[in-house]
Each structure stands twice: as structure tokens, then as C-alpha cells.
């Protein structure tokens, strides 16, 4: 009996030790998750609306946990965002595909983890610039937010379709870079003749009465507006160390999309509130509605979409290797999105 009692005591003690070890391990994991800071990047465009909603409704915070800290950095263009992502200044965020495609080929440490929206950019001509068709852009100056950005690539594709060339003189179309807010001023002051610009800036130019739509969003190449304008990306280190949080970010993005579709009027108010946080100035709900109406909200994105953007970037001279010679299969990682779809 004494021997049996000793064995039982040893078993109990061993169980307690193992239990304590398990609790310590769980506590360590919990503490590690609680102390994390997630750095999210986003552009100051209404085309990033699902991200705005996810921030305003605390979808990211709810997903990451109450003790996680979220740092948000806003950008005027995708090129600066892509550089910040590649240099570990950001963990994840919203951007156009053009800049991160270019950056991926340099650093190989960025992954696309979800779509956000397609389309959402318009070609606007200054009212008194004498521009009635795309061919009238010869000898004119057209503004884009950044070289290599998605609107820039769309503009170059459109000009190529019309048989027009990009030049630095009046023999072709001159492309200049201006931040979206600066483009509004440049149109007013007649410094530029047209712009291919993401919403809501295009709609704002129209409502001011200084410009007219030359090519609407659903006719902008490629695929008549059905191209990825905004995507959700993450860097490799974050995906490796915190894959669970990246998956939760994809879910938060979907919650943002769903909220806009199900509660549009409330969404416009929240988008305006987030714009005020990022820029210091909100926006009229009617203007936001007009912008949202000019895009297609979707999580879906394919390798064909990426390859098409890469081809346009190569044709524009931003890539030195032909798109068909490049492998973007690792750049696009929809495994998190696929897992979430299966869990429904």
C-alpha cells in the first residue's frame, strides 16, 4: 500500500509539474502576443475604404487582442509605402499593386495576402484645356500621383491603346507627378491639363467645376476597370512570426468590405472620420458615395492580375525583365484567404 501511495503521489506531482509547465508556456505565448505592436500602412485615398472602416470599427484591434498596440502610418503614394514595407517599417497595409511589384523584385520580402478593391480611378481633363478625346492629350501635361503607381501604369496602357507616346515635349503626352491634393490645385491653376487619379479626387475635381471625365473608371485599362487598384500586403517577417495575426488582418479587411456593402450610409461617415484622422480634414458623405460607386470591392485577386500589372510596368520601362520571365507565384499568397473561406 505504501508503494502504491508513493506511486500515486509521484503521478500527481508529475501531473502538477507538467500542468505548470504547460501554463507557463501558454502564459509566455500570451504575453508575447499581448506585447506586440502591429505597424499598419495605408494611403489617404477613399479607395482604401475597407481599411478605414477596419480601423474606425476596431476590427484590427478586436482581432489582434486588447493588449496589442496598433501603429498606423499614412502615405501620399504607393512608392513610399513600398519602401517602408521592404525596410520593416511596416508589417502590413493597403497599397496599389504597381509599387509593390517593383519593390518585390528588389527585396523579395513582400507578399500580397488579399484583394481590397478593383477600379476606382478616372481620367479627368481640365475643362478649358481643349481636350475632348484621349488623342487630344498630345502636347498636353497629365498628372499622376507617382511614377510606377497603378494610375500611372493605367495611363500608359491607355495611351498605348490609342497609339500615343509618352514624351518630354509637345510631340507626345507629358506625364508629371503630383500628390492628389496638389493635383486639384494644379488643375485650378492650369498647371496641368489632365490627370488619371484615384477617387475621390476625380469626383472632387468634377464637383468643383474645373474638370470633366474623359474616361470613366469602368473604361480604364486593364480590363475596363476590373483591375486591382488596392491590395492588402504583408512583409515576410510578419508572416513568418505572426501568421495568425496576418490571417486575422485578412478577416478584418473582409469585415470592412462587408460593412460598406451592408451599411453604406454609416460607412460614409466612418470613412470621413478616418480621413480626418489621417489628413486633418474629413469629406462630405455625398463625395465619398460617388467615389465608392466608382469601384468594385472584392477580396479576390489572381496571379493573372499580378502578371498583367507586371507586363504594363515592363512596357513602361519600370521593370528591366519581361513579365513572362518572372515568377510571381510566391509574391501572391492567398493561403490565408483560402483558409478563411473554408472556415465559413
Tab-separated table of C-alpha atoms in Angstrom:
chain	number	residue	atom	x	y	z
A	1	UNK	CA	0.000	0.000	0.000
A	2	UNK	CA	2.827	2.363	0.862
A	3	UNK	CA	4.441	1.636	-2.525
A	4	UNK	CA	1.142	2.318	-4.319
A	5	UNK	CA	0.694	5.543	-2.358
A	6	UNK	CA	4.169	6.672	-3.323
A	7	UNK	CA	3.483	5.924	-6.992
A	8	UNK	CA	0.206	7.870	-6.849
A	9	UNK	CA	1.918	10.799	-5.160
A	10	UNK	CA	4.616	10.823	-7.823
A	11	UNK	CA	1.994	10.745	-10.565
A	12	UNK	CA	0.121	13.656	-9.012
A	13	UNK	CA	3.294	15.683	-8.560
A	14	UNK	CA	4.364	14.933	-12.142
A	15	UNK	CA	0.946	15.998	-13.399
A	16	UNK	CA	1.147	19.243	-11.496
A	17	UNK	CA	4.631	19.943	-12.835
A	18	UNK	CA	3.552	19.237	-16.414
A	19	UNK	CA	0.443	21.354	-15.939
A	20	UNK	CA	2.530	24.207	-14.548
A	21	UNK	CA	4.931	23.923	-17.469
A	22	UNK	CA	2.020	23.995	-19.885
A	23	UNK	CA	0.559	27.038	-18.179
A	24	UNK	CA	3.943	28.753	-18.220
A	25	UNK	CA	4.279	28.067	-21.925
A	26	UNK	CA	0.781	29.366	-22.626
A	27	UNK	CA	1.441	32.403	-20.464
A	28	UNK	CA	4.634	33.095	-22.369
A	29	UNK	CA	2.795	32.907	-25.695
A	30	UNK	CA	0.006	35.108	-24.352
A	31	UNK	CA	2.495	37.653	-23.020
A	32	UNK	CA	4.328	37.677	-26.349
A	33	UNK	CA	1.069	38.316	-28.244
A	34	UNK	CA	-0.007	40.947	-25.747
A	35	UNK	CA	3.206	42.923	-26.153
A	36	UNK	CA	3.197	43.031	-29.945
A	37	UNK	CA	2.989	46.278	-31.918
A	38	UNK	CA	1.457	45.871	-35.392
A	39	UNK	CA	2.511	48.578	-37.839
A	40	UNK	CA	-0.155	49.207	-40.482
A	41	UNK	CA	0.317	51.419	-43.541
A	42	UNK	CA	-2.459	52.984	-45.605
A	43	UNK	CA	-2.841	55.614	-48.321
A	44	UNK	CA	-5.044	58.691	-47.884
A	45	UNK	CA	-7.466	57.611	-50.611
A	46	UNK	CA	-11.118	56.592	-50.361
A	47	UNK	CA	-10.128	53.582	-52.483
A	48	UNK	CA	-8.636	52.268	-49.223
A	49	UNK	CA	-12.070	52.471	-47.581
A	50	UNK	CA	-12.195	48.882	-46.189
A	51	UNK	CA	-9.032	49.691	-44.243
A	52	UNK	CA	-10.577	52.925	-42.973
A	53	UNK	CA	-13.629	51.005	-41.743
A	54	UNK	CA	-11.482	48.273	-40.145
A	55	UNK	CA	-9.634	50.977	-38.200
A	56	UNK	CA	-12.709	53.005	-37.256
A	57	UNK	CA	-14.688	49.945	-36.136
A	58	UNK	CA	-11.669	48.473	-34.330
A	59	UNK	CA	-11.756	45.271	-36.380
A	60	UNK	CA	-7.951	45.049	-36.288
A	61	UNK	CA	-7.851	45.728	-32.546
A	62	UNK	CA	-10.544	43.134	-31.839
A	63	UNK	CA	-8.712	40.599	-33.995
A	64	UNK	CA	-5.255	41.173	-32.515
A	65	UNK	CA	-6.460	41.401	-28.906
A	66	UNK	CA	-6.988	44.287	-26.461
A	67	UNK	CA	-3.361	44.424	-25.352
A	68	UNK	CA	-1.852	44.600	-28.849
A	69	UNK	CA	-0.733	48.041	-29.949
A	70	UNK	CA	-1.546	49.263	-33.457
A	71	UNK	CA	0.506	51.976	-35.146
A	72	UNK	CA	-0.941	53.497	-38.327
A	73	UNK	CA	1.184	55.386	-40.860
A	74	UNK	CA	-0.468	57.144	-43.817
A	75	UNK	CA	1.172	57.760	-47.197
A	76	UNK	CA	0.550	60.028	-50.183
A	77	UNK	CA	1.777	57.456	-52.700
A	78	UNK	CA	2.495	53.763	-53.077
A	79	UNK	CA	6.208	54.149	-53.776
A	80	UNK	CA	6.903	55.489	-50.280
A	81	UNK	CA	4.668	52.782	-48.803
A	82	UNK	CA	6.530	50.025	-50.667
A	83	UNK	CA	9.895	51.293	-49.437
A	84	UNK	CA	8.635	51.390	-45.848
A	85	UNK	CA	7.265	47.850	-46.164
A	86	UNK	CA	10.519	46.486	-47.602
A	87	UNK	CA	12.583	48.055	-44.818
A	88	UNK	CA	10.437	46.611	-41.991
A	89	UNK	CA	8.906	49.965	-41.069
A	90	UNK	CA	5.518	48.364	-41.742
A	91	UNK	CA	4.107	44.904	-41.033
A	92	UNK	CA	1.090	45.035	-43.328
A	93	UNK	CA	-1.131	47.523	-45.106
A	94	UNK	CA	-3.065	48.830	-48.081
A	95	UNK	CA	-1.430	49.879	-51.349
A	96	UNK	CA	-1.696	49.607	-55.135
A	97	UNK	CA	-0.014	46.629	-56.873
A	98	UNK	CA	2.331	48.631	-59.129
A	99	UNK	CA	4.733	49.961	-56.469
A	100	UNK	CA	4.958	46.707	-54.513
A	101	UNK	CA	5.553	44.661	-57.659
A	102	UNK	CA	8.577	46.842	-58.387
A	103	UNK	CA	9.749	46.632	-54.781
A	104	UNK	CA	9.257	42.867	-54.602
A	105	UNK	CA	11.667	42.355	-57.469
A	106	UNK	CA	14.290	44.250	-55.462
A	107	UNK	CA	13.748	42.925	-51.950
A	108	UNK	CA	11.629	39.749	-52.363
A	109	UNK	CA	10.187	40.277	-48.861
A	110	UNK	CA	6.609	41.409	-49.578
A	111	UNK	CA	3.537	39.253	-50.141
A	112	UNK	CA	0.038	40.057	-51.383
A	113	UNK	CA	-2.409	38.418	-48.958
A	114	UNK	CA	-5.782	39.739	-50.160
A	115	UNK	CA	-7.549	41.912	-52.668
A	116	UNK	CA	-9.417	45.026	-51.491
A	117	UNK	CA	-10.991	46.726	-54.494
A	118	UNK	CA	-10.827	46.919	-58.270
A	119	UNK	CA	-11.023	50.051	-60.374
A	120	UNK	CA	-11.585	53.369	-58.660
A	121	UNK	CA	-9.521	55.729	-60.839
A	122	UNK	CA	-10.749	58.137	-63.540
A	123	UNK	CA	-9.129	60.202	-66.269
A	124	UNK	CA	-10.171	63.825	-65.817
A	125	UNK	CA	-9.438	66.661	-68.248
A	126	UNK	CA	-9.344	70.346	-67.334
A	127	UNK	CA	-12.460	71.998	-68.744
A	128	UNK	CA	-10.704	74.730	-70.722
A	129	UNK	CA	-7.796	72.597	-71.957
A	130	UNK	CA	-9.415	71.773	-75.311
A	131	UNK	CA	-9.414	68.026	-74.591
A	132	UNK	CA	-12.388	66.070	-75.927
A	133	UNK	CA	-10.835	62.647	-76.571
A	134	UNK	CA	-7.765	60.753	-75.388
A	135	UNK	CA	-5.991	61.608	-78.650
A	136	UNK	CA	-6.283	65.305	-77.715
A	137	UNK	CA	-3.761	64.658	-74.921
A	138	UNK	CA	-0.892	65.007	-77.416
A	139	UNK	CA	1.104	68.052	-76.398
A	140	UNK	CA	-0.640	68.133	-73.008
A	141	UNK	CA	0.557	67.506	-69.466
A	142	UNK	CA	-1.091	64.727	-67.440
A	143	UNK	CA	-0.543	64.284	-63.693
A	144	UNK	CA	-0.291	61.017	-61.753
A	145	UNK	CA	0.394	60.525	-58.052
A	146	UNK	CA	3.685	58.677	-58.546
A	147	UNK	CA	5.755	57.081	-61.279
A	148	UNK	CA	5.181	53.338	-61.288
A	149	UNK	CA	1.938	53.667	-59.343
A	150	UNK	CA	-1.189	51.891	-60.570
A	151	UNK	CA	-2.817	55.031	-62.108
A	152	UNK	CA	0.453	55.782	-63.905
A	153	UNK	CA	0.521	52.270	-65.365
A	154	UNK	CA	-3.142	52.525	-66.384
A	155	UNK	CA	-2.485	55.862	-68.096
A	156	UNK	CA	0.455	54.471	-70.050
A	157	UNK	CA	-1.613	51.459	-71.090
A	158	UNK	CA	-4.446	53.733	-72.224
A	159	UNK	CA	-2.099	55.924	-74.248
A	160	UNK	CA	-0.569	52.850	-75.866
A	161	UNK	CA	-4.040	51.618	-76.839
A	162	UNK	CA	-4.685	54.970	-78.534
A	163	UNK	CA	-1.355	54.879	-80.359
A	164	UNK	CA	0.075	57.796	-78.362
A	165	UNK	CA	3.595	58.058	-76.993
A	166	UNK	CA	4.926	59.458	-73.740
A	167	UNK	CA	7.444	62.239	-74.281
A	168	UNK	CA	9.050	65.229	-72.635
A	169	UNK	CA	7.947	67.643	-75.361
A	170	UNK	CA	4.839	68.534	-77.354
A	171	UNK	CA	5.277	65.569	-79.713
A	172	UNK	CA	3.605	63.252	-77.223
A	173	UNK	CA	1.944	63.171	-73.814
A	174	UNK	CA	3.965	64.538	-70.916
A	175	UNK	CA	3.452	62.736	-67.602
A	176	UNK	CA	4.267	64.577	-64.369
A	177	UNK	CA	3.888	63.571	-60.725
A	178	UNK	CA	1.746	65.432	-58.227
A	179	UNK	CA	0.265	64.358	-54.919
A	180	UNK	CA	-3.535	64.093	-55.297
A	181	UNK	CA	-4.262	67.216	-53.225
A	182	UNK	CA	-1.656	69.138	-55.217
A	183	UNK	CA	-3.245	67.919	-58.446
A	184	UNK	CA	-6.506	69.645	-57.528
A	185	UNK	CA	-4.607	72.901	-57.133
A	186	UNK	CA	-2.631	72.309	-60.344
A	187	UNK	CA	-5.885	71.804	-62.288
A	188	UNK	CA	-7.345	75.020	-60.850
A	189	UNK	CA	-4.212	76.986	-61.669
A	190	UNK	CA	-3.920	75.440	-65.148
A	191	UNK	CA	-0.503	73.936	-64.418
A	192	UNK	CA	-1.624	70.529	-65.728
A	193	UNK	CA	-4.175	69.676	-68.418
A	194	UNK	CA	-5.455	66.325	-67.157
A	195	UNK	CA	-4.945	63.644	-64.530
A	196	UNK	CA	-5.553	59.941	-64.107
A	197	UNK	CA	-6.334	59.928	-60.434
A	198	UNK	CA	-7.811	57.664	-57.761
A	199	UNK	CA	-11.100	58.568	-56.205
A	200	UNK	CA	-12.384	60.679	-54.547
A	201	UNK	CA	-10.052	63.213	-56.104
A	202	UNK	CA	-11.500	62.815	-59.586
A	203	UNK	CA	-15.047	63.315	-58.373
A	204	UNK	CA	-13.930	66.343	-56.366
A	205	UNK	CA	-12.449	67.965	-59.478
A	206	UNK	CA	-15.741	67.361	-61.306
A	207	UNK	CA	-17.819	68.791	-58.458
A	208	UNK	CA	-15.596	71.875	-58.299
A	209	UNK	CA	-16.432	72.504	-61.917
A	210	UNK	CA	-12.808	72.635	-63.051
A	211	UNK	CA	-12.748	69.346	-64.955
A	212	UNK	CA	-14.750	66.760	-66.862
A	213	UNK	CA	-14.440	62.977	-67.005
A	214	UNK	CA	-12.570	61.979	-70.149
A	215	UNK	CA	-12.506	58.227	-69.386
A	216	UNK	CA	-14.693	56.847	-66.596
A	217	UNK	CA	-13.446	54.240	-64.122
A	218	UNK	CA	-15.115	51.311	-65.890
A	219	UNK	CA	-13.240	52.044	-69.121
A	220	UNK	CA	-9.784	52.486	-67.623
A	221	UNK	CA	-7.342	49.702	-68.616
A	222	UNK	CA	-6.641	46.986	-67.946
A	223	UNK	CA	-9.908	45.046	-68.215
A	224	UNK	CA	-12.152	48.136	-68.240
A	225	UNK	CA	-11.673	48.981	-64.590
A	226	UNK	CA	-11.722	45.415	-63.294
A	227	UNK	CA	-8.072	45.506	-62.212
A	228	UNK	CA	-6.709	45.560	-58.640
A	229	UNK	CA	-6.281	49.162	-57.505
A	230	UNK	CA	-5.891	48.436	-53.798
A	231	UNK	CA	-4.495	45.263	-52.223
A	232	UNK	CA	-3.565	44.084	-48.736
A	233	UNK	CA	0.104	43.148	-48.331
A	234	UNK	CA	2.394	41.972	-45.531
A	235	UNK	CA	6.134	41.573	-45.212
A	236	UNK	CA	7.769	38.170	-44.892
A	237	UNK	CA	8.980	38.633	-41.337
A	238	UNK	CA	5.491	39.412	-40.057
A	239	UNK	CA	4.022	36.464	-41.966
A	240	UNK	CA	6.671	34.128	-40.571
A	241	UNK	CA	6.475	35.306	-36.962
A	242	UNK	CA	2.761	36.139	-36.745
A	243	UNK	CA	0.904	34.218	-39.406
A	244	UNK	CA	-2.148	34.021	-37.142
A	245	UNK	CA	-2.295	37.813	-36.883
A	246	UNK	CA	-1.895	38.198	-40.649
A	247	UNK	CA	-4.849	35.850	-41.099
A	248	UNK	CA	-6.871	37.952	-38.670
A	249	UNK	CA	-5.937	41.059	-40.673
A	250	UNK	CA	-7.353	39.435	-43.821
A	251	UNK	CA	-10.556	38.759	-41.872
A	252	UNK	CA	-10.680	42.372	-40.613
A	253	UNK	CA	-10.336	43.575	-44.207
A	254	UNK	CA	-13.310	41.392	-45.200
A	255	UNK	CA	-15.309	42.815	-42.299
A	256	UNK	CA	-14.544	46.295	-43.651
A	257	UNK	CA	-15.765	45.323	-47.128
A	258	UNK	CA	-18.931	43.733	-45.738
A	259	UNK	CA	-19.713	46.757	-43.567
A	260	UNK	CA	-19.523	49.154	-46.523
A	261	UNK	CA	-21.796	46.943	-48.595
A	262	UNK	CA	-24.327	46.388	-45.807
A	263	UNK	CA	-24.260	49.819	-44.126
A	264	UNK	CA	-23.289	52.326	-46.841
A	265	UNK	CA	-24.627	55.499	-45.175
A	266	UNK	CA	-22.910	54.737	-41.871
A	267	UNK	CA	-19.778	53.716	-43.766
A	268	UNK	CA	-19.521	57.106	-45.487
A	269	UNK	CA	-19.473	58.818	-42.082
A	270	UNK	CA	-16.784	56.471	-40.743
A	271	UNK	CA	-14.648	56.880	-43.876
A	272	UNK	CA	-14.842	60.651	-43.440
A	273	UNK	CA	-13.824	60.294	-39.797
A	274	UNK	CA	-10.762	58.207	-40.701
A	275	UNK	CA	-9.794	60.663	-43.429
A	276	UNK	CA	-9.880	63.372	-40.782
A	277	UNK	CA	-7.568	61.296	-38.594
A	278	UNK	CA	-5.130	60.740	-41.481
A	279	UNK	CA	-5.260	64.154	-43.175
A	280	UNK	CA	-6.801	66.528	-40.653
A	281	UNK	CA	-9.847	67.013	-42.864
A	282	UNK	CA	-12.990	64.955	-43.384
A	283	UNK	CA	-15.092	64.702	-46.541
A	284	UNK	CA	-18.741	65.137	-47.447
A	285	UNK	CA	-20.626	61.796	-47.451
A	286	UNK	CA	-22.031	62.550	-50.923
A	287	UNK	CA	-18.499	62.822	-52.292
A	288	UNK	CA	-17.459	59.580	-50.612
A	289	UNK	CA	-20.537	57.822	-52.019
A	290	UNK	CA	-19.660	58.986	-55.528
A	291	UNK	CA	-16.142	57.623	-55.048
A	292	UNK	CA	-17.292	54.241	-53.676
A	293	UNK	CA	-19.688	53.917	-56.613
A	294	UNK	CA	-16.644	54.113	-58.907
A	295	UNK	CA	-15.005	50.913	-57.681
A	296	UNK	CA	-15.672	47.244	-57.030
A	297	UNK	CA	-14.997	45.972	-53.519
A	298	UNK	CA	-13.540	42.457	-53.604
A	299	UNK	CA	-11.070	40.251	-51.770
A	300	UNK	CA	-10.415	38.222	-54.875
A	301	UNK	CA	-7.103	38.612	-56.690
A	302	UNK	CA	-5.359	36.243	-59.099
A	303	UNK	CA	-1.863	35.594	-60.376
A	304	UNK	CA	-3.107	36.685	-63.808
A	305	UNK	CA	-3.927	40.109	-62.323
A	306	UNK	CA	-0.387	40.436	-60.978
A	307	UNK	CA	1.205	39.284	-64.226
A	308	UNK	CA	-0.847	41.808	-66.186
A	309	UNK	CA	0.262	44.660	-63.937
A	310	UNK	CA	3.861	43.497	-64.278
A	311	UNK	CA	3.598	43.476	-68.077
A	312	UNK	CA	2.345	47.063	-68.118
A	313	UNK	CA	5.169	48.028	-65.747
A	314	UNK	CA	7.696	46.386	-68.084
A	315	UNK	CA	6.225	48.159	-71.122
A	316	UNK	CA	6.534	51.450	-69.212
A	317	UNK	CA	10.217	50.785	-68.564
A	318	UNK	CA	9.935	50.280	-64.810
A	319	UNK	CA	10.857	46.593	-64.988
A	320	UNK	CA	14.009	45.514	-66.761
A	321	UNK	CA	12.939	41.886	-67.147
A	322	UNK	CA	9.905	40.796	-69.154
A	323	UNK	CA	6.925	39.828	-67.005
A	324	UNK	CA	6.676	36.396	-68.649
A	325	UNK	CA	10.245	35.697	-67.491
A	326	UNK	CA	9.358	36.484	-63.873
A	327	UNK	CA	7.711	34.215	-61.319
A	328	UNK	CA	5.206	35.987	-59.088
A	329	UNK	CA	3.738	32.802	-57.610
A	330	UNK	CA	5.455	33.479	-54.276
A	331	UNK	CA	4.557	37.171	-54.364
A	332	UNK	CA	0.854	36.293	-54.269
A	333	UNK	CA	-0.029	34.290	-51.152
A	334	UNK	CA	-3.765	33.656	-50.898
A	335	UNK	CA	-3.402	30.781	-48.429
A	336	UNK	CA	-4.768	32.850	-45.533
A	337	UNK	CA	-7.714	33.989	-47.614
A	338	UNK	CA	-8.374	30.430	-48.777
A	339	UNK	CA	-8.344	29.164	-45.187
A	340	UNK	CA	-10.852	31.799	-44.102
A	341	UNK	CA	-13.177	30.939	-46.976
A	342	UNK	CA	-13.120	27.264	-45.977
A	343	UNK	CA	-13.897	28.122	-42.358
A	344	UNK	CA	-17.224	29.729	-43.252
